[in-house]
Tab-separated table of C-alpha atoms in Angstrom:
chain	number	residue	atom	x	y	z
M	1	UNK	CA	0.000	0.000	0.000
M	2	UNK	CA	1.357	3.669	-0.477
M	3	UNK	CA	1.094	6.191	1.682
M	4	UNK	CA	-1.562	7.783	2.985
M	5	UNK	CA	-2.345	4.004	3.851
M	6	UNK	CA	-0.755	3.678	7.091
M	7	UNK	CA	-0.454	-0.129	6.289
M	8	UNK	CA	3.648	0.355	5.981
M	9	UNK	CA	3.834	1.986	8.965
M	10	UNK	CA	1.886	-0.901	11.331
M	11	UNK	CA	4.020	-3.481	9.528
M	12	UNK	CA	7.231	-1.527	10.530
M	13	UNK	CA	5.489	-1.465	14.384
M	14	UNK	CA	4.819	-4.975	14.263
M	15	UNK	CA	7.772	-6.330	12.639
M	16	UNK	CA	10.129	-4.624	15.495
M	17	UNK	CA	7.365	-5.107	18.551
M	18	UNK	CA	6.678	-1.300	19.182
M	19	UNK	CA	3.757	0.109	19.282
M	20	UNK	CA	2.501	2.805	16.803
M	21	UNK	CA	1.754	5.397	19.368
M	22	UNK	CA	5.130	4.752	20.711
M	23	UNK	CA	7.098	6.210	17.379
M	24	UNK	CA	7.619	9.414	15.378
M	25	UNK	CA	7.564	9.539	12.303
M	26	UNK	CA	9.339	11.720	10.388
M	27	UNK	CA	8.257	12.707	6.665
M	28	UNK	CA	8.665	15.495	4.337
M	29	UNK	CA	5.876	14.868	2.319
M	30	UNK	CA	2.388	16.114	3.415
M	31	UNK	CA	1.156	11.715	2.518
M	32	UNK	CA	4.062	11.173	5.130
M	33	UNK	CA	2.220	13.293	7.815
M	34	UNK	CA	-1.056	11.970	6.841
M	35	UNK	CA	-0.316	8.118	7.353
M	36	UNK	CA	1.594	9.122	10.682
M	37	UNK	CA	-1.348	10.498	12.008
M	38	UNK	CA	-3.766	7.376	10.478
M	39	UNK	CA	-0.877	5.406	12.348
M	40	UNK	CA	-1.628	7.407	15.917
M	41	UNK	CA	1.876	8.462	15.666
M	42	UNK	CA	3.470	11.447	16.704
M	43	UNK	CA	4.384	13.199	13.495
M	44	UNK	CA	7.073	15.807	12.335
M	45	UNK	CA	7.728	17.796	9.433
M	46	UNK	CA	11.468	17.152	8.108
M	47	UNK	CA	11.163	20.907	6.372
M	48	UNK	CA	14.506	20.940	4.707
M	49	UNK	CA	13.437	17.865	2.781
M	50	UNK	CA	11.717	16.832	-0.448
M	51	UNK	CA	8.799	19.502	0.442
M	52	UNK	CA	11.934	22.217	0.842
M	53	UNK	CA	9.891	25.016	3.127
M	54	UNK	CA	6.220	24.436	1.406
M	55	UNK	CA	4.233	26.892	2.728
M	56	UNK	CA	1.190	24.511	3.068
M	57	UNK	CA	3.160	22.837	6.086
M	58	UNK	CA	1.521	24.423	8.946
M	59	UNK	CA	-2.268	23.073	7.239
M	60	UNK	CA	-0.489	19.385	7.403
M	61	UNK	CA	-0.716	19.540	11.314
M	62	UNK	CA	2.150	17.458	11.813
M	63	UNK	CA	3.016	17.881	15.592
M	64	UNK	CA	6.815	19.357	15.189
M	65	UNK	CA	8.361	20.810	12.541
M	66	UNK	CA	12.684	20.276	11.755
M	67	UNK	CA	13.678	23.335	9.699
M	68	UNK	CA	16.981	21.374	9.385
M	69	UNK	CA	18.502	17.831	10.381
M	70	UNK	CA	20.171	19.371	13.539
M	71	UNK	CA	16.314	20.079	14.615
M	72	UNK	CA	15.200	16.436	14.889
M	73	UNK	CA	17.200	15.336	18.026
M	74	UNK	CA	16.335	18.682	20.050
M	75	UNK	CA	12.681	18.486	19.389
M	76	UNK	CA	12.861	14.539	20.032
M	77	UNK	CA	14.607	15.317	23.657
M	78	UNK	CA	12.185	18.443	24.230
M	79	UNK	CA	8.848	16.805	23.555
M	80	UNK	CA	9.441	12.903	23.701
M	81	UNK	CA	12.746	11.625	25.647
C-alpha cells in the first residue's frame, strides 16, 4: 500500500514489537504526515526535505516541525525523551 495508507507503517510497528503510538515519524511529504497520524503516531515535518519550506506545512498539522537535520534530536529530547 502507499502512503496515505498507514499499512507500511503498522508493519514496521509490528515487525520490530513497538507500538505505533510509541514512534515518530518523520516525513517530508504532506502523505508522510497523513499516514503518521492514520498510524496514531506522533508526526514531524522534516522541512529541509523533499517539500523544501512548502508553505502549506503548517495546514499538514504534523506535531513538530525540523527546519533542518540538527532540529530532529532537540525536538525529540524536548517533547518525547
Amino acid at each position: 500500500h502507499l502512503k496515505p495508507n498507514p499499512a507500511s507503517l503498522f508493519l514496521a510497528c509490528e515487525r520490530t514489537g513497538v507500538a505505533p503510538e510509541q514512534c515518530v515519524y518523520i516525513g517530508d511529504d504532506e502523505r508522510d504526515i497523513v499516514a503518521g497520524k492514520a498510524a496514531g503516531m506522533t508526526t514531524m515535518v522534516a522541512a529541509y526535505g523533499y517539500c523544501h519550506f512548502d508553505p502549506a506545512i503548517p495546514s499538514w498539522q504534523a506535531n513538530w516541525v525540523a527546519n533542518h537535520a540538527d532540529d530532529i534530536f532537540p525536538l525529540l529530547e524536548q517533547h518525547w525523551l
